[in-house]
Coordinates of C-alpha atoms in Angstrom, one line a residue:
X89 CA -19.4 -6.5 2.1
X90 CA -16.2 -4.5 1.1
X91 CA -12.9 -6.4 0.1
X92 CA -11.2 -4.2 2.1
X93 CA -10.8 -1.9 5.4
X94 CA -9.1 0.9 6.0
X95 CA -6.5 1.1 9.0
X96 CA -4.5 3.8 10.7
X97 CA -0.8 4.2 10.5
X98 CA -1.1 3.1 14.6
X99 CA -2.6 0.1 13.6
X100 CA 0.6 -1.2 11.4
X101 CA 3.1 0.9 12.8
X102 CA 4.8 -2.5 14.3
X103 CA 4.1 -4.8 11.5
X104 CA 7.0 -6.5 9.4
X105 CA 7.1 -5.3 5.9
X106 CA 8.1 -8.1 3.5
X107 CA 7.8 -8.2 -0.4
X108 CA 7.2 -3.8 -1.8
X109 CA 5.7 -3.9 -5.4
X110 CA 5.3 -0.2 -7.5
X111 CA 2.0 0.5 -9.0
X112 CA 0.3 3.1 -11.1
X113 CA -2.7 3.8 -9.8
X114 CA -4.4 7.4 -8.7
X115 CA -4.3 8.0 -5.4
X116 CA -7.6 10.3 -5.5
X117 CA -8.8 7.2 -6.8
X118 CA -7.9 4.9 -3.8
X119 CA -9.2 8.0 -1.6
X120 CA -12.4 8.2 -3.0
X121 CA -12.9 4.5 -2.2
X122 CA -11.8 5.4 1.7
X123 CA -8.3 5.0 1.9
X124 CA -7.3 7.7 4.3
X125 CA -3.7 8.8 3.7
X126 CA -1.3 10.3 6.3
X127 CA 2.2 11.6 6.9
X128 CA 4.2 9.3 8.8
X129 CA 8.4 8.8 9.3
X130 CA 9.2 5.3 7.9
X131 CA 12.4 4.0 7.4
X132 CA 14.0 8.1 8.9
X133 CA 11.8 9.0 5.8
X134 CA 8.7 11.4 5.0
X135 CA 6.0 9.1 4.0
X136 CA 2.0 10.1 2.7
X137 CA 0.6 5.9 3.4
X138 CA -2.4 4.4 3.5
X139 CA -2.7 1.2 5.5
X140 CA -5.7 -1.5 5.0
X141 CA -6.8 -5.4 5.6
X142 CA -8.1 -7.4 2.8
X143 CA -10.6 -10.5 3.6
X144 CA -8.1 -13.0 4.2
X145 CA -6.7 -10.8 7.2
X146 CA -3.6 -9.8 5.9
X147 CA -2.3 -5.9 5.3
X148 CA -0.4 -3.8 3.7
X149 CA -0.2 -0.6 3.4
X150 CA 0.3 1.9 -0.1
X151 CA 2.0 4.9 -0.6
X152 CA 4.6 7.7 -1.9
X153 CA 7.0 9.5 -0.7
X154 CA 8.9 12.1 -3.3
X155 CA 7.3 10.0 -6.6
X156 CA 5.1 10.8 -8.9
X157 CA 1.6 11.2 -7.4
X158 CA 0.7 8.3 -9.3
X159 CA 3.4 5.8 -8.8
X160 CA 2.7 4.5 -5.5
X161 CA 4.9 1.7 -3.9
X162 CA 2.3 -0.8 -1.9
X163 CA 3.9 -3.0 1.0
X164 CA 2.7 -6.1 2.3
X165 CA 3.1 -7.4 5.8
X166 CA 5.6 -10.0 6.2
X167 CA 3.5 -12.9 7.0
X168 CA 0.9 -11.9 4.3
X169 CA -0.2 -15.4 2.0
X170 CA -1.6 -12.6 -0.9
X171 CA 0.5 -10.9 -3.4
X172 CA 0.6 -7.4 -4.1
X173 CA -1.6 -7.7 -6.6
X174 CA -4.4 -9.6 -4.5
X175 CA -3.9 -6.4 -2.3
X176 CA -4.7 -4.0 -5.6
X177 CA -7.6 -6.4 -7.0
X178 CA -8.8 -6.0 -3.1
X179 CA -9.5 -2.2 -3.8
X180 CA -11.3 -3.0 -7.1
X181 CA -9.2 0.1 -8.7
X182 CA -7.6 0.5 -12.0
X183 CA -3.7 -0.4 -11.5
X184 CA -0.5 -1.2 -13.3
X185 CA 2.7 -2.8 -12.1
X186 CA 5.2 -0.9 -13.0
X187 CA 8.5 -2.0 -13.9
X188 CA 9.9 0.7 -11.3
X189 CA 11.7 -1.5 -8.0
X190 CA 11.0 0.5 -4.9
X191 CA 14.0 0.7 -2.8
X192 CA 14.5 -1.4 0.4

C-alpha cells in the first residue's frame, strides 16, 4: 500500500495552509513516484505544486515558484498532526531541509 496519494490542485484549493518548510529534493524525483505538478495562482502568485495525502489523512502540498528546480517549499494543511518531514519520509524520497525560510 503506498504512503501517499496524489491530489489535484481542486482538491486543496480551499484548505488552510499552516507551518511551509524548504526542502531539497528533485522534483523529477517526486514525479517519477506520481506527484503530478501543475500551474496554479496562489497567494496572486505563479505556482508549479503538487498536492498529496499521507496515511494519517492529512495533506500538503510541494512546490516552486521562481526557485531553484530543486529547492522546493512543501506546505502542510493547517490542521495537519504530521510535520513536514513526516510529509517527505511519506514520499520515501531523498530530501534535505534547508536552512532557506520560505516566505509567508
Amino acid at each position: 500500500m503506498s504512503r501517499f496519494v496524489a491530489l489535484a490542485w481542486a482538491d486543496v484549493d480551499h484548505v488552510r495552509w499552516g507551518e511551509i518548510a524548504a526542502f531539497n529534493v528533485s522534483k523529477a524525483d517526486l514525479a517519477a513516484i506520481g506527484l503530478a505538478f501543475e500551474v496554479v495562482e496562489f497567494d496572486g502568485l505563479q505556482v508549479e505544486i503538487a498536492a498529496f495525502r499521507i496515511e494519517s489523512g492529512d495533506v500538503a502540498m510541494i512546490g516552486s515558484g521562481h526557485n531553484s528546480p530543486d529547492l522546493l517549499s512543501l506546505a502542510v494543511a493547517a490542521d495537519a498532526g504530521a510535520t513536514p518531514e513526516n510529509f517527505m519520509v511519506a514520499l520515501g524520497v531523498e530530501f534535505e531541509r534547508s536552512e532557506w525560510q520560505p516566505l509567508r
